[in-house]
Short mmCIF file of C-alpha atoms in Angstrom, two decimals:
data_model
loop_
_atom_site.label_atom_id
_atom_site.label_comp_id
_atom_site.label_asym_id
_atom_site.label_seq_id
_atom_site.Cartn_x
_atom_site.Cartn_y
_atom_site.Cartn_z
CA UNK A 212 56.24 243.73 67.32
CA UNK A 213 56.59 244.56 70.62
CA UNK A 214 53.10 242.73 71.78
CA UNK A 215 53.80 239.82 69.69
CA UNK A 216 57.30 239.57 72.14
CA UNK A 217 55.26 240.05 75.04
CA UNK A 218 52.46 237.69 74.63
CA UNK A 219 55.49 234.98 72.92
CA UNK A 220 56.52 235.61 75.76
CA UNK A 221 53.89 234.74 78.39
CA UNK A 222 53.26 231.80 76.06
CA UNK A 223 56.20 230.13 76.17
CA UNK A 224 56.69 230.79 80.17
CA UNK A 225 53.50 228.49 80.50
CA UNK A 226 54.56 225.88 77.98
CA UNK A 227 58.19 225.67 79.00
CA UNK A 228 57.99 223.03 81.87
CA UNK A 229 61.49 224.72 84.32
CA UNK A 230 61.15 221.63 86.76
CA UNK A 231 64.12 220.28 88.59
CA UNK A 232 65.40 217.19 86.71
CA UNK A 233 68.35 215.97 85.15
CA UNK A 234 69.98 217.45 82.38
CA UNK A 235 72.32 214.70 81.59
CA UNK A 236 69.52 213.14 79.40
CA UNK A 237 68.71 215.39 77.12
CA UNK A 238 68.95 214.73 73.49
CA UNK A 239 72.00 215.62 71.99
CA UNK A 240 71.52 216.78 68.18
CA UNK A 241 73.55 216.79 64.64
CA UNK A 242 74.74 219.87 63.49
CA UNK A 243 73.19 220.05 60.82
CA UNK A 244 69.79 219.34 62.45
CA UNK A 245 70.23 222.56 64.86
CA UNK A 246 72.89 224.78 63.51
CA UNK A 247 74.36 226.32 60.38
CA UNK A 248 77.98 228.01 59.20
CA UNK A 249 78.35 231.43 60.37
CA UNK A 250 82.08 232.30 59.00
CA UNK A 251 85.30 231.23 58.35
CA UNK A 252 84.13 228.68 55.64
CA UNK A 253 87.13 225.92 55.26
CA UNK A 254 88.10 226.65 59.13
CA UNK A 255 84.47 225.25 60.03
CA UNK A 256 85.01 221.18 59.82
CA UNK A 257 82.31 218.69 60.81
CA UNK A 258 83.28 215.99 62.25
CA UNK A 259 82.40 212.48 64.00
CA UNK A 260 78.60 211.74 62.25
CA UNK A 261 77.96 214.97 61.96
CA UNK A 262 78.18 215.58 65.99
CA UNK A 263 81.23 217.30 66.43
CA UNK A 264 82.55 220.62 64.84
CA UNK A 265 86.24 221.83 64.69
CA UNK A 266 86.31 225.90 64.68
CA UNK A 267 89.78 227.29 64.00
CA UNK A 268 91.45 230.63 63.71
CA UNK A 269 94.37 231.19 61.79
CA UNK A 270 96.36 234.06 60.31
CA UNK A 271 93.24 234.16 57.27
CA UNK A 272 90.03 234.18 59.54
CA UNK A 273 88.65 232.73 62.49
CA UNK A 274 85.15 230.64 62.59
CA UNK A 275 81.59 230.20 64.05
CA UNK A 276 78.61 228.24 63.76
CA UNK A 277 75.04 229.54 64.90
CA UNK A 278 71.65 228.03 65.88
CA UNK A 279 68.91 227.95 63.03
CA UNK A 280 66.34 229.21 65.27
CA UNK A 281 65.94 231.88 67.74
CA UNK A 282 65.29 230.78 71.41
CA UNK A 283 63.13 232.35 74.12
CA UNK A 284 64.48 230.51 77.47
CA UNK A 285 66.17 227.13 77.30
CA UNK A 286 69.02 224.84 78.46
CA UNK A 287 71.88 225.22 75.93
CA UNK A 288 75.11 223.08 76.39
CA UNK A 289 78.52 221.92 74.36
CA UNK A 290 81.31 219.96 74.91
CA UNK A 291 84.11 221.99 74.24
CA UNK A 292 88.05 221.58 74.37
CA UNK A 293 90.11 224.61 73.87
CA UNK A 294 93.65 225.22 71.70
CA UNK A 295 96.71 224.35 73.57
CA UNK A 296 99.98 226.05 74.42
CA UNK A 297 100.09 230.45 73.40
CA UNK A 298 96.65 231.26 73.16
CA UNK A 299 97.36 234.79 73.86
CA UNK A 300 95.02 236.74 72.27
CA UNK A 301 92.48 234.19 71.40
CA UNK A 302 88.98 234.16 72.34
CA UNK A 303 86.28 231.13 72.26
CA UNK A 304 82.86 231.66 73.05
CA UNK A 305 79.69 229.95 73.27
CA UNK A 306 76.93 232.57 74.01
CA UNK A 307 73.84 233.74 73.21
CA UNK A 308 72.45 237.15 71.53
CA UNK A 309 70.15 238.75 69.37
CA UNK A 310 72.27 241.51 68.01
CA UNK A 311 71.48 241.10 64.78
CA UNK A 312 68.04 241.90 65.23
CA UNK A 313 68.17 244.15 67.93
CA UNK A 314 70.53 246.74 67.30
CA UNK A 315 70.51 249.52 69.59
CA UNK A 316 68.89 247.39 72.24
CA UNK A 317 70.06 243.66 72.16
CA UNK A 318 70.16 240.80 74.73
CA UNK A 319 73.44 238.79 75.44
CA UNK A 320 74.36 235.40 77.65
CA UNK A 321 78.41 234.90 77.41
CA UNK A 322 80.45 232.03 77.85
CA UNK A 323 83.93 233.87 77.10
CA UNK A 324 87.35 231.90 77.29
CA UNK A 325 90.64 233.58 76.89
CA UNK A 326 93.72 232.61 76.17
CA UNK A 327 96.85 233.09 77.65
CA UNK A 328 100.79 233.17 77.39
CA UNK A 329 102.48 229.84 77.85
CA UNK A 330 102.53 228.54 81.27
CA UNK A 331 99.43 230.74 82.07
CA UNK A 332 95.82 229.11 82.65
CA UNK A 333 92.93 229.56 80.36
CA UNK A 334 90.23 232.16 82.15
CA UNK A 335 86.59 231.94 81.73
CA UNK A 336 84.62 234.92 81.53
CA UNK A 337 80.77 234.76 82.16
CA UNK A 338 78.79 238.14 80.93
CA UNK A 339 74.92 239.25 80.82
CA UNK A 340 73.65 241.95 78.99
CA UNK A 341 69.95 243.35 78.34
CA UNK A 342 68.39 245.68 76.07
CA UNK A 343 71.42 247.43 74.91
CA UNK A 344 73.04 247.75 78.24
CA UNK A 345 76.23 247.79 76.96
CA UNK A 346 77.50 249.91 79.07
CA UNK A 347 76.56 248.22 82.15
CA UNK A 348 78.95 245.24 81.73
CA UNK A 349 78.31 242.41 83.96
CA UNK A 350 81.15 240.55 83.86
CA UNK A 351 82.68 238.07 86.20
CA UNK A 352 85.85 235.84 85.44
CA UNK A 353 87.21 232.79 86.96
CA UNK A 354 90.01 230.03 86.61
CA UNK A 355 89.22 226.61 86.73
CA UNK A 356 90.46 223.17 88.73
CA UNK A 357 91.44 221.66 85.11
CA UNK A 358 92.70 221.96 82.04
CA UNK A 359 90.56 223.03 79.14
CA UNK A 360 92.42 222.53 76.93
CA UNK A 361 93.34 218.60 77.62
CA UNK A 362 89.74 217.29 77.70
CA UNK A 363 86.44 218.09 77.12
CA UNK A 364 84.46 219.67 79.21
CA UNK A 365 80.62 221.10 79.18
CA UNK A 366 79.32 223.91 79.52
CA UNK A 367 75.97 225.10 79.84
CA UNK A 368 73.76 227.96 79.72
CA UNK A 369 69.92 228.11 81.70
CA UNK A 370 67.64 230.89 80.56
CA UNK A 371 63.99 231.60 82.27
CA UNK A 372 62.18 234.34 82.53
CA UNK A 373 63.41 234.83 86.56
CA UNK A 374 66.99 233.94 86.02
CA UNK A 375 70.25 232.64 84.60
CA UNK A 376 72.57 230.01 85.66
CA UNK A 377 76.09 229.28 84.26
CA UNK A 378 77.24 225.51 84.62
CA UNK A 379 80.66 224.03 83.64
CA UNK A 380 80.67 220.33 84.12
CA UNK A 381 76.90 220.47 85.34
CA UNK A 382 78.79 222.17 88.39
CA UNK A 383 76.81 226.04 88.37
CA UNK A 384 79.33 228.19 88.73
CA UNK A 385 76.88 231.41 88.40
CA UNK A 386 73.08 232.27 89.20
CA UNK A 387 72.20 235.66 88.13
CA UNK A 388 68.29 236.30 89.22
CA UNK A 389 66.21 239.14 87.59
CA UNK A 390 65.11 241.77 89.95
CA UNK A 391 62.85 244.64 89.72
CA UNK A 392 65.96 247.05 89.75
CA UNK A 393 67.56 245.51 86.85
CA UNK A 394 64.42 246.78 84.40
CA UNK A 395 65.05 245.42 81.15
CA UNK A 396 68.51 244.88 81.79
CA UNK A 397 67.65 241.30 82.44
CA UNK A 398 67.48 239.27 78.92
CA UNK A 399 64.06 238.98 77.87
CA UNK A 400 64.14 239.04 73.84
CA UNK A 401 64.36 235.90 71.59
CA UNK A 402 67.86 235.04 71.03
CA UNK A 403 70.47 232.91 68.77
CA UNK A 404 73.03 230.76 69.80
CA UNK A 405 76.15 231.09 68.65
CA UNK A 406 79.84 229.84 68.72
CA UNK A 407 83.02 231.24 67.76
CA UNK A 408 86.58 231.83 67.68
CA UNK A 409 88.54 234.96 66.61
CA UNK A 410 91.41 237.06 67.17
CA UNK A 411 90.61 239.47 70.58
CA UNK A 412 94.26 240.48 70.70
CA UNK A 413 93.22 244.16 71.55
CA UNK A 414 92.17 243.06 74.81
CA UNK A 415 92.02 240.09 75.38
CA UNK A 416 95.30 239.17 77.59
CA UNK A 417 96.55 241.76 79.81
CA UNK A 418 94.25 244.27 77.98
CA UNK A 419 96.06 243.76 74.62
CA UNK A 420 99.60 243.59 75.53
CA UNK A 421 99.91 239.70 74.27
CA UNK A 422 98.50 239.32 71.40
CA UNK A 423 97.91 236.57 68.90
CA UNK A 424 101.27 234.98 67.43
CA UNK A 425 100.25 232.99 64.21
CA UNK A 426 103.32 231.00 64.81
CA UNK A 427 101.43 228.85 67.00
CA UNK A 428 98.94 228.56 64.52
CA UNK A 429 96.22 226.88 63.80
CA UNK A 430 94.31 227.46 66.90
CA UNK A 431 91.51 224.37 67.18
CA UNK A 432 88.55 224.27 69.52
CA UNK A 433 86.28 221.45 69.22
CA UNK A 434 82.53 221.43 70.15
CA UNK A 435 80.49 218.27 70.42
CA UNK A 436 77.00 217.08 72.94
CA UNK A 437 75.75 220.25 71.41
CA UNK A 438 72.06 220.56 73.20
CA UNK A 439 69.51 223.09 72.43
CA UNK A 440 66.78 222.36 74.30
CA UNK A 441 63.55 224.77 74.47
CA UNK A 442 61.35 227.55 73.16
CA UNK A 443 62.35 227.87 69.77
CA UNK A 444 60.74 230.89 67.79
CA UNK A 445 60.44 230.91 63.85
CA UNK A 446 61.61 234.59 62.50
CA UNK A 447 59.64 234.13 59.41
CA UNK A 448 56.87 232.23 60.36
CA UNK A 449 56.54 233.77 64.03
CA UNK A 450 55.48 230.52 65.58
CA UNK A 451 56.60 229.18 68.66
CA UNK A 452 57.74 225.68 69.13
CA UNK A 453 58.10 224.90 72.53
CA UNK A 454 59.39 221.67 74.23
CA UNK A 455 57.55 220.91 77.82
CA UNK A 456 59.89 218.40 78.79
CA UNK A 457 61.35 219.07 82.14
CA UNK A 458 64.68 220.97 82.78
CA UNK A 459 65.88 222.40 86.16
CA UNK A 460 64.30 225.43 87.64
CA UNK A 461 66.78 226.31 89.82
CA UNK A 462 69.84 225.29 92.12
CA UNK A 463 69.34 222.64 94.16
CA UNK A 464 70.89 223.17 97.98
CA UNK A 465 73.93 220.10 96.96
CA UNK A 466 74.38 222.06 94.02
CA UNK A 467 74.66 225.71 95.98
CA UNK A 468 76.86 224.22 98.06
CA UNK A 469 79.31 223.23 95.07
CA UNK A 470 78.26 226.98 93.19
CA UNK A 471 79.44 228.70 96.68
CA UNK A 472 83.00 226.09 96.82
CA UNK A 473 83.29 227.23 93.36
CA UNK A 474 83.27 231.19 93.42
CA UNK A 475 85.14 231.24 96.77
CA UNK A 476 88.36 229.35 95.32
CA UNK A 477 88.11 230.47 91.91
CA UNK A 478 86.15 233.69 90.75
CA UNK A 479 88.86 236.87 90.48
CA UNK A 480 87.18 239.49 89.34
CA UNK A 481 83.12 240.24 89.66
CA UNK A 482 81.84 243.72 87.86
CA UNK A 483 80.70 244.37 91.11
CA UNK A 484 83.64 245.37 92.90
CA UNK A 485 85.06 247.27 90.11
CA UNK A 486 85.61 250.57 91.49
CA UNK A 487 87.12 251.96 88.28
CA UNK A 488 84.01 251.25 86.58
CA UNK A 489 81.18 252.21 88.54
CA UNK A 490 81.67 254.40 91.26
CA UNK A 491 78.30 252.90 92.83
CA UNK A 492 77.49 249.16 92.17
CA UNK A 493 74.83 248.02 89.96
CA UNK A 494 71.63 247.72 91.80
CA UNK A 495 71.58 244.09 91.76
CA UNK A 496 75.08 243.63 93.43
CA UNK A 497 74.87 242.15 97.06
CA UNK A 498 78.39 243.29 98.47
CA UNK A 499 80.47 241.07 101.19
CA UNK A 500 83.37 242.39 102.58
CA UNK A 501 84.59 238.75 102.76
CA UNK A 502 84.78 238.39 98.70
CA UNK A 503 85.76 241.73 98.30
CA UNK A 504 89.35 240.83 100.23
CA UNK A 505 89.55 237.74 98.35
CA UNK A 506 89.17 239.50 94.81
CA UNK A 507 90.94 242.05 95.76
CA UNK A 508 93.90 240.09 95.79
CA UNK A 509 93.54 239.04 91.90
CA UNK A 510 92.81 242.62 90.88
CA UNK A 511 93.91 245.38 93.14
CA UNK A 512 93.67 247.78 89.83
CA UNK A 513 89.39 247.33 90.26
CA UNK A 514 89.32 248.48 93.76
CA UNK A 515 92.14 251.63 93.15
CA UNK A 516 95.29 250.51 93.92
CA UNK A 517 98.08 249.66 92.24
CA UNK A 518 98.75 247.37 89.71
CA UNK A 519 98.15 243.95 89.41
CA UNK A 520 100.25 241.18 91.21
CA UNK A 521 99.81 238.54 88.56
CA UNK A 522 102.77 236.24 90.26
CA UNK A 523 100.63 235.72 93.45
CA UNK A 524 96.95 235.45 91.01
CA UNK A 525 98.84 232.36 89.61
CA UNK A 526 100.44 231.06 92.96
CA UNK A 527 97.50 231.62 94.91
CA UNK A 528 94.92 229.88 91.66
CA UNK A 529 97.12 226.76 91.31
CA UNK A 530 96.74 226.15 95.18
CA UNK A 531 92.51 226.88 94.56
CA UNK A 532 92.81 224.25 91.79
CA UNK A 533 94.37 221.01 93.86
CA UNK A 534 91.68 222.04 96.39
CA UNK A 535 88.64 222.53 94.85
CA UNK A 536 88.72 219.06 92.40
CA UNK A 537 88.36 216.94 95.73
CA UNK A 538 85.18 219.07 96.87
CA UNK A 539 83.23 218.33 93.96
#
């Protein structure tokens, strides 16, 4: 098996054209041309001609839809607008992973959003694990200059063989680039999209103080310009399908300009900087004193001192937010 991954591999790296280009054309598909149910069965709702898909959570189950086919590298994107109001305790994510398969060594790419007591923002969480690394979390979190929970708004995932870039809006908002250090840390397996929503209230706001409150239930995301878009491997069949149509390669200097705006106004934590977690930072980090004041800030607790300050984290975000919308 592990050959066949290799050579699928080194296959699909030569077919999958990573040129820069616009991803704003690329076809958008059904649902039920590219995905199937996961759970929650009367909580999943297709809407719109089959292009849109309501997932909700109540005090029964929550809900998730998944890709029919595994992927090796790609450009995966949704529309997505989040529940309103309490969403403490609720998580939505659009990610990618081949746990099922993979077990004691399984690949992840995580868009995480979590909810929040009234009056508090929405966070997004971006995560990357590889072969099992589990306990290597690389996790970064981030506000945002809007509300996601009044619009839609996309968000993207790029996956080649050198690296992975997080986009929200088509703005990248994260580039992590394999290095030799990482090993196979770096996501290298076939994987399967998925997309869920469930109850996280053991940690998911304030590390499980707030947690859900089914009052405020149902709790509706909605998904739609779902795009999967490249090297799609059969798990029965073992043949690759792979689409050479051009998709970016990279970040382009305009858009590194709007990635650096981005983290510098609204990323608050970064795994790197966690001194509670690892004593030493991963091998990959690149440390600046600069962004280590500036998280600091949002999350003294990482860096060993005292507890957070989350009435300056909101003061200090809402000023980021009114900033950053007129630089991009």
């Amino acid at each position: 098996m592990g050959y066949f991954y290799l050579g699928l591999l080194l296959f699909c790296s030569l077919l999958l054209v990573f040129a820069s280009g616009s991803v704003r054309n690329l076809p958008i598909i059904p649902f039920d041309e590219g995905y199937t149910p996961l759970f929650g069965d009367d909580n999943l709702v297709i809407h719109r001609d089959g292009k849109s898909v309501h997932l909700t959570l109540d005090d029964r189950t929550g809900s998730g839809f998944v890709s029919q086919d595994l992927y090796l590298h790609g450009y995966f994107s949704a529309s997505i607008k989040l529940p309103a109001d309490y969403t403490a305790g609720v998580v939505v994510a659009f990610y990618m992973s081949n746990g099922d398969m993979f077990e004691k060594n399984h690949d992840e790419i995580d868009f995480e959003f979590l909810g929040n007591i009234r009056g508090k923002d929405w966070r997004i969480q971006t995560n990357v694990y590889g072969n099992g690394s589990t306990s290597i979390g690389r996790e970064e979190r981030y506000g945002l200059w809007f509300d996601p929970a009044e619009d839609f708004h996309q968000y993207s995932i790029l996956w080649s063989d050198s690296k992975i870039i997080f986009y929200v809006d088509h703005v990248p908002i994260r580039e992590v680039k394999r290095t030799e250090s990482m090993g196979g840390d770096f996501p290298s397996k076939p994987m399967t999209l998925y997309a869920t929503i469930w109850d996280a209230s053991n940690w998911a706001t304030n590390g499980g103080k707030y947690r859900v409150n089914y009052k405020y239930a149902p709790y509706i995301a909605e998904f739609s310009d779902l795009i999967l878009h490249g090297c799609s491997v059969d798990p029965i069949e073992h043949i690759s399908k792979c689409d050479n149509a051009q998709i970016p390669s990279g970040v382009t200097p305009i858009q590194r300009t709007k990635m650096e705006n981005f983290r510098k106004k609204h990323m608050t934590y970064s795994y790197c900087y966690d001194r509670v977690r690892y004593k030493v930072p991963p091998s990959e980090c690149v440390i600046s004193p600069q962004e280590a004041e500036r998280l600091r800030v949002f999350d003294p607790v990482t860096f060993g001192k005292g507890r957070r300050h989350h009435g300056k984290q909101k003061h200090r975000h809402n000023q980021a937010s009114q900033a950053v919308a007129s630089s991009f």
